[in-house]
Amino acid sequence: MNAFSSVAVAITALAVTLPASAQFAKPEDAIKYRKSALFVMQQNFGRVAAMAAGKAPFDAKVAAESAAVAEYMSKLPWAAFGEGTEKGDTRAKPELWKESAKFHEYADKMQAEMSKLALAAKAGNLDGIKTAVGATGGACKSCHDAYRKE
Ligand code: ASC
């Protein structure tokens, strides 16, 4: 590996691990952070989902931008589900902290589906967007069914 690629790898590692190592001053801040990230993600996903469902006119540029934002936001909530953040203004079930590996599998699955959606939207492919919206929504739902209180 040459000097340039080691620096590139180091920068990439930093960019990838930064959110995961995020620290919060208070548990309330972590809860607010993850809910905020999920809210911004949902608003952007929802805009694309409405187009996929024919409830909003298809605008390829808006879909691509919204899906890109949703994809980025999908990376952020997980660092804020640390120990000590299970109590407070949250609908997360306590099981989430006991089944951390399973929870992170759901989170990874959702991110993977959201990335496919961002790709389809970037390509301006409405059929691809429809498929990816279905898969992404399904990933959201299965985790909610497991770990979110009503
Ligand atoms: C959304 C949203 C969810 C998912 C889920 C899909 O827009 O807020 O929780 O999609 O409803 O089934």
Short mmCIF file of C-alpha atoms and ligand atoms in Angstrom, two decimals:
data_model
loop_
_atom_site.label_atom_id
_atom_site.label_comp_id
_atom_site.label_asym_id
_atom_site.label_seq_id
_atom_site.Cartn_x
_atom_site.Cartn_y
_atom_site.Cartn_z
CA MET A 1 0.00 0.00 0.00
CA ASN A 2 1.47 3.38 -0.93
CA ALA A 3 1.34 6.48 1.26
CA PHE A 4 -1.59 7.91 -0.63
CA SER A 5 -3.76 4.83 -0.24
CA SER A 6 -2.90 4.43 3.47
CA VAL A 7 -4.01 8.01 4.05
CA ALA A 8 -7.16 7.34 2.02
CA VAL A 9 -7.88 4.23 4.09
CA ALA A 10 -7.28 6.13 7.33
CA ILE A 11 -9.63 8.93 6.28
CA THR A 12 -12.29 6.45 5.20
CA ALA A 13 -11.99 4.57 8.50
CA LEU A 14 -12.38 7.85 10.38
CA ALA A 15 -15.42 8.86 8.35
CA VAL A 16 -17.01 5.46 8.89
CA THR A 17 -16.26 5.18 12.61
CA LEU A 18 -16.96 8.77 13.58
CA PRO A 19 -20.73 8.43 13.99
CA ALA A 20 -20.30 5.10 15.78
CA SER A 21 -18.00 6.68 18.36
CA ALA A 22 -20.19 9.74 18.88
CA GLN A 23 -20.51 10.61 22.54
CA PHE A 24 -23.43 12.40 24.06
CA ALA A 25 -23.37 14.68 27.10
CA LYS A 26 -26.61 13.21 28.46
CA PRO A 27 -28.83 10.19 27.68
CA GLU A 28 -31.59 12.63 26.68
CA ASP A 29 -29.29 14.05 24.02
CA ALA A 30 -28.69 10.58 22.55
CA ILE A 31 -32.44 9.90 22.48
CA LYS A 32 -33.13 13.26 20.84
CA TYR A 33 -30.31 12.68 18.33
CA ARG A 34 -31.52 9.27 17.19
CA LYS A 35 -35.15 10.42 16.97
CA SER A 36 -34.09 13.51 15.00
CA ALA A 37 -32.02 11.44 12.56
CA LEU A 38 -34.87 8.94 12.11
CA PHE A 39 -37.34 11.82 11.62
CA VAL A 40 -35.27 13.49 8.92
CA MET A 41 -34.71 10.09 7.31
CA GLN A 42 -38.44 9.31 7.36
CA GLN A 43 -39.41 12.70 5.90
CA ASN A 44 -37.10 12.14 2.96
CA PHE A 45 -37.97 8.47 2.52
CA GLY A 46 -41.67 9.33 2.77
CA ARG A 47 -41.38 11.85 -0.06
CA VAL A 48 -39.94 9.18 -2.34
CA ALA A 49 -42.41 6.55 -1.09
CA ALA A 50 -45.31 8.90 -1.95
CA MET A 51 -43.99 9.14 -5.51
CA ALA A 52 -43.58 5.37 -5.69
CA ALA A 53 -47.18 4.93 -4.55
CA GLY A 54 -48.48 7.46 -7.08
CA LYS A 55 -49.60 9.76 -4.25
CA ALA A 56 -47.24 12.49 -5.44
CA PRO A 57 -46.09 13.28 -8.98
CA PHE A 58 -42.77 11.65 -9.87
CA ASP A 59 -39.99 14.22 -9.85
CA ALA A 60 -36.72 12.43 -10.57
CA LYS A 61 -34.52 15.24 -9.21
CA VAL A 62 -36.42 15.53 -5.92
CA ALA A 63 -36.51 11.73 -5.60
CA ALA A 64 -32.76 11.44 -6.11
CA GLU A 65 -31.97 14.24 -3.64
CA SER A 66 -34.42 12.96 -1.03
CA ALA A 67 -33.21 9.36 -1.32
CA ALA A 68 -29.59 10.53 -0.97
CA VAL A 69 -30.44 12.42 2.22
CA ALA A 70 -32.41 9.44 3.56
CA GLU A 71 -29.46 7.16 2.80
CA TYR A 72 -27.07 9.42 4.68
CA MET A 73 -29.41 9.81 7.63
CA SER A 74 -29.84 6.02 7.81
CA LYS A 75 -26.24 5.79 9.05
CA LEU A 76 -26.69 8.06 12.05
CA PRO A 77 -29.21 6.76 14.62
CA TRP A 78 -27.34 3.62 15.74
CA ALA A 79 -24.52 5.33 17.65
CA ALA A 80 -27.19 6.87 19.87
CA PHE A 81 -28.61 3.56 21.19
CA GLY A 82 -25.85 3.14 23.79
CA GLU A 83 -26.15 1.77 27.31
CA GLY A 84 -28.13 4.07 29.59
CA THR A 85 -30.36 5.38 26.81
CA GLU A 86 -33.13 2.81 27.30
CA LYS A 87 -35.08 5.02 29.74
CA GLY A 88 -36.67 8.35 28.96
CA ASP A 89 -38.70 9.74 26.10
CA THR A 90 -38.36 6.68 23.90
CA ARG A 91 -40.57 3.97 22.44
CA ALA A 92 -37.65 1.57 22.09
CA LYS A 93 -38.30 -1.72 23.91
CA PRO A 94 -35.77 -2.84 26.55
CA GLU A 95 -35.17 -6.02 24.47
CA LEU A 96 -33.27 -3.89 21.98
CA TRP A 97 -30.36 -3.57 24.46
CA LYS A 98 -30.45 -7.28 25.28
CA GLU A 99 -30.37 -8.30 21.62
CA SER A 100 -27.89 -5.77 20.35
CA ALA A 101 -26.48 -8.02 17.59
CA LYS A 102 -29.95 -8.72 16.22
CA PHE A 103 -30.89 -5.05 16.45
CA HIS A 104 -27.79 -4.09 14.48
CA GLU A 105 -28.63 -6.72 11.86
CA TYR A 106 -31.98 -4.99 11.33
CA ALA A 107 -30.23 -1.62 11.20
CA ASP A 108 -27.69 -2.90 8.65
CA LYS A 109 -30.44 -4.43 6.52
CA MET A 110 -32.35 -1.15 6.44
CA GLN A 111 -29.21 0.77 5.47
CA ALA A 112 -28.48 -1.71 2.67
CA GLU A 113 -32.02 -1.36 1.30
CA MET A 114 -31.88 2.42 1.63
CA SER A 115 -28.64 2.43 -0.39
CA LYS A 116 -30.36 0.43 -3.15
CA LEU A 117 -33.15 3.00 -3.10
CA ALA A 118 -30.65 5.86 -3.42
CA LEU A 119 -29.05 4.10 -6.41
CA ALA A 120 -32.39 3.52 -8.13
CA ALA A 121 -33.39 7.14 -7.52
CA LYS A 122 -30.05 8.42 -8.82
CA ALA A 123 -30.70 6.38 -11.99
CA GLY A 124 -34.18 7.94 -12.24
CA ASN A 125 -35.70 4.47 -12.48
CA LEU A 126 -39.27 4.59 -11.13
CA ASP A 127 -39.78 0.81 -11.27
CA GLY A 128 -36.51 0.34 -9.39
CA ILE A 129 -37.60 2.99 -6.90
CA LYS A 130 -40.90 1.16 -6.32
CA THR A 131 -39.12 -2.13 -5.62
CA ALA A 132 -36.58 -0.48 -3.34
CA VAL A 133 -39.22 1.52 -1.44
CA GLY A 134 -41.05 -1.74 -0.72
CA ALA A 135 -37.89 -3.45 0.53
CA THR A 136 -36.80 -0.46 2.59
CA GLY A 137 -40.24 0.00 4.15
CA GLY A 138 -40.28 -3.69 4.98
CA ALA A 139 -36.91 -3.35 6.72
CA CYS A 140 -38.19 -0.37 8.76
CA LYS A 141 -41.29 -2.32 9.72
CA SER A 142 -39.60 -5.55 10.79
CA CYS A 143 -37.35 -3.68 13.21
CA HIS A 144 -40.27 -1.63 14.55
CA ASP A 145 -42.28 -4.83 15.04
CA ALA A 146 -39.40 -6.30 17.05
CA TYR A 147 -38.15 -3.30 19.04
CA ARG A 148 -40.63 -0.42 19.02
CA LYS A 149 -43.52 -0.09 21.43
CA GLU A 150 -46.83 1.06 19.96
C1 ASC B 1 -42.28 5.09 6.80
C2 ASC B 1 -42.26 5.10 8.21
C3 ASC B 1 -42.05 3.85 8.65
C4 ASC B 1 -41.91 2.95 7.50
C5 ASC B 1 -42.90 1.83 7.61
C6 ASC B 1 -42.93 1.01 6.36
O1 ASC B 1 -42.38 6.06 6.06
O2 ASC B 1 -42.40 6.15 9.02
O3 ASC B 1 -41.95 3.45 9.88
O4 ASC B 1 -42.12 3.79 6.35
O5 ASC B 1 -44.17 2.35 7.84
O6 ASC B 1 -43.79 -0.07 6.55
#
